[in-house]
Short mmCIF file of C-alpha atoms in Angstrom, two decimals:
data_model
loop_
_atom_site.label_atom_id
_atom_site.label_comp_id
_atom_site.label_asym_id
_atom_site.label_seq_id
_atom_site.Cartn_x
_atom_site.Cartn_y
_atom_site.Cartn_z
CA MET A 726 104.36 129.66 143.03
CA ALA A 727 100.82 128.30 142.68
CA ARG A 728 101.42 125.27 144.86
CA THR A 729 102.32 124.89 148.50
CA LEU A 730 105.98 124.19 149.19
CA GLU A 731 106.45 121.79 152.10
CA ILE A 732 109.81 121.54 153.86
CA ARG A 733 110.88 119.19 156.65
CA TRP A 734 113.90 120.06 158.79
CA HIS A 735 115.93 117.48 160.75
CA GLY A 736 118.37 118.62 163.41
CA ARG A 737 119.33 118.29 167.04
CA GLY A 738 118.18 120.51 169.88
CA GLY A 739 120.35 123.62 170.06
CA GLN A 740 121.49 123.64 166.41
CA GLY A 741 118.85 126.09 165.24
CA ALA A 742 116.65 123.94 162.97
CA LYS A 743 113.52 125.24 164.71
CA THR A 744 114.81 128.81 164.53
CA ALA A 745 115.62 128.45 160.82
CA ALA A 746 112.11 127.11 160.09
CA LEU A 747 110.53 129.98 162.02
CA LEU A 748 112.78 132.57 160.32
CA LEU A 749 111.89 131.18 156.90
CA ALA A 750 108.19 131.43 157.75
CA ASP A 751 108.64 135.00 158.99
CA VAL A 752 110.56 136.14 155.91
CA ALA A 753 108.13 134.42 153.51
CA PHE A 754 105.20 136.05 155.34
CA LYS A 755 106.83 139.47 154.92
CA THR A 756 106.97 138.86 151.18
CA GLY A 757 103.22 138.30 151.04
CA ARG A 758 103.03 134.53 151.30
CA TYR A 759 100.84 132.35 153.49
CA VAL A 760 103.07 130.38 155.84
CA GLN A 761 103.39 127.83 158.58
CA GLY A 762 106.55 127.19 160.57
CA PHE A 763 106.48 124.84 163.55
CA PRO A 764 108.63 122.32 165.42
CA GLU A 765 107.96 118.80 166.67
CA TYR A 766 109.90 117.65 169.70
CA GLY A 767 110.62 114.48 171.54
CA PRO A 768 112.16 115.03 174.94
CA GLU A 769 113.24 118.68 174.83
CA ARG A 770 116.91 118.52 175.59
CA MET A 771 120.07 119.77 173.97
CA GLY A 772 121.27 117.32 171.34
CA ALA A 773 118.02 115.36 171.03
CA PRO A 774 116.69 114.88 167.48
CA ILE A 775 114.05 117.42 166.50
CA THR A 776 111.94 117.93 163.42
CA ALA A 777 110.58 121.25 162.20
CA TYR A 778 108.31 122.08 159.28
CA ASN A 779 107.43 124.83 156.81
CA ARG A 780 104.54 125.30 154.46
CA ILE A 781 104.76 128.30 152.13
CA SER A 782 102.05 129.18 149.62
CA ASP A 783 100.50 132.00 147.62
CA ASN A 784 97.10 130.70 148.74
CA PRO A 785 95.63 130.24 152.23
CA ILE A 786 96.88 127.05 153.90
CA ARG A 787 94.08 124.91 155.32
CA VAL A 788 96.16 121.90 156.40
CA HIS A 789 97.36 121.80 160.01
CA SER A 790 99.45 118.68 160.46
CA ASN A 791 103.02 117.47 160.28
CA ILE A 792 104.46 117.12 156.79
CA TYR A 793 104.71 113.55 155.55
CA THR A 794 105.50 114.10 151.85
CA PRO A 795 107.86 117.10 151.71
CA GLU A 796 109.34 118.52 148.54
CA LEU A 797 112.49 119.51 150.39
CA VAL A 798 114.29 118.01 153.38
CA VAL A 799 117.00 119.96 155.21
CA VAL A 800 119.37 117.93 157.41
CA VAL A 801 121.17 120.23 159.82
CA ASP A 802 123.17 117.40 161.47
CA GLU A 803 124.57 114.68 159.23
CA THR A 804 124.88 112.23 162.16
CA LEU A 805 121.09 111.88 161.96
CA LEU A 806 121.54 110.02 158.66
CA HIS A 807 122.59 106.97 160.73
CA SER A 808 119.46 106.91 162.89
CA VAL A 809 116.63 108.76 161.11
CA ASN A 810 115.16 107.99 157.69
CA VAL A 811 115.34 111.64 156.62
CA THR A 812 114.09 110.90 153.09
CA SER A 813 110.89 109.19 154.27
CA GLY A 814 108.05 110.44 152.06
CA LEU A 815 110.40 112.61 149.98
CA SER A 816 109.58 112.50 146.28
CA GLU A 817 112.33 111.76 143.78
CA ASN A 818 111.26 115.08 142.21
CA GLY A 819 112.20 116.81 145.45
CA ALA A 820 115.58 117.41 147.04
CA VAL A 821 117.53 116.87 150.23
CA ILE A 822 120.17 119.25 151.58
CA VAL A 823 122.71 117.85 154.05
CA ASN A 824 125.08 119.83 156.24
CA THR A 825 128.34 118.00 155.56
CA LYS A 826 131.75 118.44 154.01
CA GLU A 827 131.11 115.25 152.00
CA THR A 828 129.92 115.33 148.40
CA ALA A 829 126.43 114.31 147.27
CA ASP A 830 127.85 111.06 145.87
CA GLU A 831 129.46 110.26 149.23
CA ILE A 832 126.20 110.95 151.10
CA ARG A 833 123.86 109.07 148.72
CA PRO A 834 124.52 105.58 150.22
CA MET A 835 123.33 106.87 153.62
CA LEU A 836 119.98 108.00 152.20
CA ARG A 837 118.36 104.55 152.07
CA GLY A 838 117.97 104.29 148.30
CA TYR A 839 116.84 107.86 147.66
CA LYS A 840 117.24 108.61 143.94
CA GLY A 841 116.41 112.34 143.83
CA LYS A 842 118.55 115.47 144.03
CA ILE A 843 121.09 115.80 146.82
CA PHE A 844 122.82 119.04 147.78
CA THR A 845 125.56 119.35 150.37
CA VAL A 846 126.63 122.45 152.27
CA ASP A 847 129.50 122.68 154.74
CA ALA A 848 127.64 124.86 157.23
CA ARG A 849 130.39 124.37 159.80
CA GLU A 850 133.06 125.88 157.55
CA ILE A 851 130.76 128.70 156.42
CA SER A 852 129.58 129.67 159.91
CA VAL A 853 133.06 129.50 161.44
CA LYS A 854 134.44 131.74 158.65
CA ALA A 855 131.51 134.17 158.85
CA LEU A 856 130.68 134.14 162.57
CA GLY A 857 133.75 132.73 164.30
CA LYS A 858 131.62 129.92 165.82
CA TYR A 859 129.57 126.97 164.65
CA PHE A 860 125.96 128.05 164.09
CA PRO A 861 124.59 125.92 161.22
CA ASN A 862 121.12 127.45 161.01
CA SER A 863 121.91 130.53 158.90
CA PRO A 864 123.78 128.59 156.19
CA MET A 865 121.10 125.88 156.11
CA LEU A 866 118.34 128.50 155.91
CA ALA A 867 120.05 130.10 152.90
CA ALA A 868 120.51 126.64 151.37
CA ALA A 869 116.78 125.92 151.71
CA VAL A 870 115.92 129.17 149.92
CA ALA A 871 118.58 128.68 147.23
CA VAL A 872 117.53 125.10 146.42
CA SER A 873 113.75 125.58 146.65
CA LYS A 874 113.79 128.99 144.91
CA VAL A 875 110.84 129.87 147.15
CA MET A 876 111.84 133.51 146.86
CA ASP A 877 114.29 135.72 145.04
CA LYS A 878 117.80 135.78 146.56
CA GLU A 879 117.91 139.58 146.87
CA GLU A 880 114.42 139.74 148.40
CA PHE A 881 115.42 137.04 150.90
CA LEU A 882 118.69 138.76 151.84
CA SER A 883 116.93 142.11 152.27
CA GLU A 884 114.27 140.63 154.56
CA MET A 885 116.87 138.68 156.55
CA ARG A 886 118.93 141.83 157.08
CA ALA A 887 115.82 143.59 158.43
CA SER A 888 115.06 140.60 160.67
CA TYR A 889 118.63 140.44 162.02
CA GLN A 890 118.71 144.23 162.55
CA HIS A 891 115.59 143.95 164.68
CA LYS A 892 116.81 140.90 166.62
CA PHE A 893 120.44 141.98 167.07
CA ALA A 894 120.10 145.77 167.15
CA LYS A 895 122.91 146.13 169.70
CA LYS A 896 125.21 143.56 168.07
CA PRO A 897 126.08 144.76 164.54
CA GLU A 898 128.87 142.19 164.26
CA VAL A 899 126.27 139.40 164.59
CA ILE A 900 124.18 140.98 161.82
CA GLU A 901 127.13 141.21 159.44
CA GLY A 902 128.37 137.71 160.31
CA ASN A 903 124.98 136.16 159.64
CA MET A 904 124.57 138.08 156.39
CA LYS A 905 128.01 136.90 155.29
CA ALA A 906 127.03 133.30 156.13
CA LEU A 907 123.86 133.60 154.02
CA GLU A 908 125.75 135.03 151.05
CA MET A 909 128.58 132.47 151.32
CA THR A 910 126.01 129.67 151.21
CA PHE A 911 124.35 131.04 148.07
CA ASP A 912 127.81 131.33 146.48
CA ALA A 913 128.73 127.75 147.47
CA LEU A 914 125.52 126.35 145.96
CA GLU A 915 125.89 128.35 142.75
CA LYS A 916 129.26 126.65 142.04
#
């Protein structure tokens, strides 16, 4: 990767969009990349729209601003499609990933004329099957890696396991559930 990959995340407070962006930055850093991962908030309250960002590069990153022309947009909450222009600045050569049970063709009319690639992931179904509860950030994180190909799947899964083992050392069931969610997402996108 000679260029800088820029990703914009759209979610609601409490859904883990910020956490997913920070985890992606952490994992990419551990694989030798230069990274940025940061959120932008309005009023910080549960359920309020939030935006988070990633820059990942093989070269030092000298830009320190929000991302206005991302190559990838990740929408953690599909209800935001009704109120936020999530594809603003997104190139038709880029892609958008939406957490929904709908198909890409069903979502396209909500994307304000966007003509590029659309991927859908049912993060609710995946996280409930893998974790027993609705936590969309792990499936959407895996989807961002799978679609962008910012790193090798096995390298990503290995680094995520190490990260989860550190974070959830006393909760092995959380580690295994999150790993299952990551793998299920890769499988869903490969179909």
